[in-house]
Coordinates of C-alpha atoms in Angstrom, one line a residue:
X1 CA 118.5 140.1 87.9
X2 CA 120.1 142.2 90.6
X3 CA 117.2 141.4 92.9
X4 CA 117.6 137.7 92.5
X5 CA 121.3 138.0 93.2
X6 CA 120.7 140.0 96.4
X7 CA 118.1 137.5 97.7
X8 CA 120.1 134.4 96.7
X9 CA 120.9 133.5 100.3
X10 CA 117.2 133.7 101.3
X11 CA 116.2 131.6 98.3
X12 CA 118.8 128.9 99.1
X13 CA 117.7 128.7 102.8
X14 CA 114.0 128.5 101.7
X15 CA 114.8 125.7 99.2
X16 CA 116.8 123.7 101.8
X17 CA 114.1 124.2 104.4
X18 CA 111.4 123.0 102.0
X19 CA 113.4 119.9 101.0
X20 CA 114.0 119.0 104.6
X21 CA 110.4 119.4 105.5
X22 CA 109.3 117.2 102.6
X23 CA 111.8 114.5 103.5
X24 CA 110.7 114.5 107.1
X25 CA 107.0 114.1 106.1
X26 CA 107.8 111.2 103.8
X27 CA 109.5 109.2 106.5
X28 CA 106.5 108.8 108.8
X29 CA 105.6 105.1 109.4
X30 CA 101.9 105.8 109.2
X31 CA 102.0 106.1 105.5
X32 CA 103.6 102.7 105.1
X33 CA 101.4 100.8 107.6
X34 CA 98.1 100.7 105.7
X35 CA 95.5 98.0 105.5
X36 CA 95.5 96.1 102.2
X37 CA 92.5 97.0 100.1
X38 CA 92.4 93.7 98.1
X39 CA 92.8 91.2 101.0
X40 CA 91.9 90.7 104.6
X41 CA 94.1 89.5 107.4
X42 CA 93.9 85.9 108.6
X43 CA 92.8 87.1 112.0
X44 CA 89.8 89.0 110.6
X45 CA 88.8 86.4 108.0
X46 CA 86.7 84.5 110.5
X47 CA 85.8 87.4 112.9
X48 CA 82.1 87.7 112.1
X49 CA 79.3 85.3 111.0
X50 CA 79.1 87.0 107.6
X51 CA 82.8 86.5 107.0
X52 CA 82.5 82.8 108.0
X53 CA 79.7 82.4 105.5
X54 CA 81.9 84.1 102.9
X55 CA 84.6 81.5 103.6
X56 CA 82.0 78.7 103.0
X57 CA 81.1 80.3 99.7
X58 CA 84.8 80.5 98.8
X59 CA 85.0 76.7 99.3
X60 CA 82.3 76.2 96.7
X61 CA 84.0 78.7 94.4
X62 CA 87.2 76.7 94.5
X63 CA 85.5 73.6 93.2
X64 CA 83.4 75.2 90.5
X65 CA 86.4 76.8 88.7
X66 CA 86.7 76.0 84.9
X67 CA 89.8 74.0 85.3
X68 CA 88.2 71.7 87.9
X69 CA 84.5 70.7 88.4
X70 CA 83.4 73.7 86.4
X71 CA 84.6 72.1 83.2
X72 CA 87.7 70.1 82.7
X73 CA 87.1 67.4 85.4
X74 CA 83.8 66.5 83.9
X75 CA 84.9 66.9 80.3
X76 CA 88.0 64.7 80.8
X77 CA 86.0 62.0 82.5
X78 CA 83.6 61.9 79.6
X79 CA 86.3 61.9 77.0
X80 CA 87.8 58.7 78.4
X81 CA 84.4 56.9 78.0
X82 CA 83.1 55.0 75.0
X83 CA 80.2 57.3 74.3
X84 CA 82.4 60.3 73.3
X85 CA 83.7 60.9 69.9
X86 CA 86.2 63.7 69.0
X87 CA 85.7 64.1 65.3
X88 CA 87.5 67.3 64.7
X89 CA 91.0 65.9 65.4
X90 CA 92.2 69.2 66.7
X91 CA 95.2 69.4 68.9
X92 CA 93.3 70.8 71.9
X93 CA 94.0 69.6 75.4
X94 CA 91.0 67.4 75.4
X95 CA 92.4 65.5 72.4
X96 CA 95.2 64.1 74.4
X97 CA 92.8 62.8 77.0
X98 CA 90.6 61.2 74.2
X99 CA 93.7 59.6 72.6
X100 CA 94.9 58.4 76.1
X101 CA 98.2 60.1 75.6
X102 CA 98.1 62.7 78.3
X103 CA 101.2 62.8 80.6
X104 CA 101.5 63.8 84.2
X105 CA 103.8 66.6 83.0
X106 CA 101.1 68.2 80.8
X107 CA 100.1 71.5 82.3
X108 CA 96.3 70.9 82.2
X109 CA 96.7 67.7 84.1
X110 CA 98.8 69.4 86.8
X111 CA 96.4 72.3 87.0
X112 CA 93.5 70.0 87.6
X113 CA 95.3 68.2 90.4
X114 CA 96.6 71.5 91.8
X115 CA 93.1 72.9 92.1
X116 CA 91.9 69.8 93.8
X117 CA 94.6 70.0 96.4
X118 CA 94.0 73.7 96.9
X119 CA 90.3 73.0 97.6
X120 CA 91.3 70.3 100.1
X121 CA 93.7 72.6 101.8
X122 CA 91.1 75.5 102.0
X123 CA 88.6 73.0 103.5
X124 CA 91.1 71.8 106.1
X125 CA 92.0 75.4 107.1
X126 CA 88.3 76.2 107.3
X127 CA 87.5 73.2 109.5
X128 CA 90.4 74.0 111.8
X129 CA 89.5 77.6 112.2
X130 CA 85.8 77.3 112.6
X131 CA 86.0 74.2 114.7
X132 CA 88.2 76.0 117.2
X133 CA 86.4 79.4 117.3
X134 CA 83.0 80.4 118.6
X135 CA 82.0 83.0 116.1
X136 CA 79.2 80.8 114.9
X137 CA 77.7 78.1 117.0
X138 CA 75.1 75.4 117.2
X139 CA 73.4 74.1 114.0
X140 CA 75.0 76.8 111.8
X141 CA 78.5 75.7 112.9
X142 CA 77.6 72.0 112.3
X143 CA 76.2 72.8 108.9
X144 CA 79.3 74.9 107.8
X145 CA 81.7 72.1 109.0
X146 CA 79.6 69.5 107.2
X147 CA 79.8 71.6 104.0
X148 CA 83.5 71.9 104.3
X149 CA 83.9 68.2 104.8
X150 CA 81.7 67.6 101.8
X151 CA 83.9 69.9 99.6
X152 CA 87.0 68.2 100.9
X153 CA 85.6 64.7 100.2
X154 CA 84.4 65.8 96.7
X155 CA 87.8 67.2 95.8

């Protein structure tokens, strides 16, 4: 106990020095300026031919989602026809379409239209970026632009 009391001043100086050094290390800007691991920047999204192809694949992903062409769009179209019968009488979202009582305020209707407009927006961004850059050229560029216009028209 006597030894701790005698070295109290040295211990206090050491603790204060340690705290100051830790605080000075935590204030460096390099730690805060990191590249996101789950997304890429807009500038690098179209920087290589492989990334441009990935953007084309993303356009198709947008239209095949379950709430759009991957399910609901086709299902809702069929439910409005005469050759569909919903015998179960459940209160599912499709029942409102079958009964012709769906409103524009229903969430599943809004989701369907929202996904369509997101696909159109993504196609427009792709057409603008690929049309103005020379990362891909020639027949490949024409094919990618035609595919984007197809997705936009389909949506």
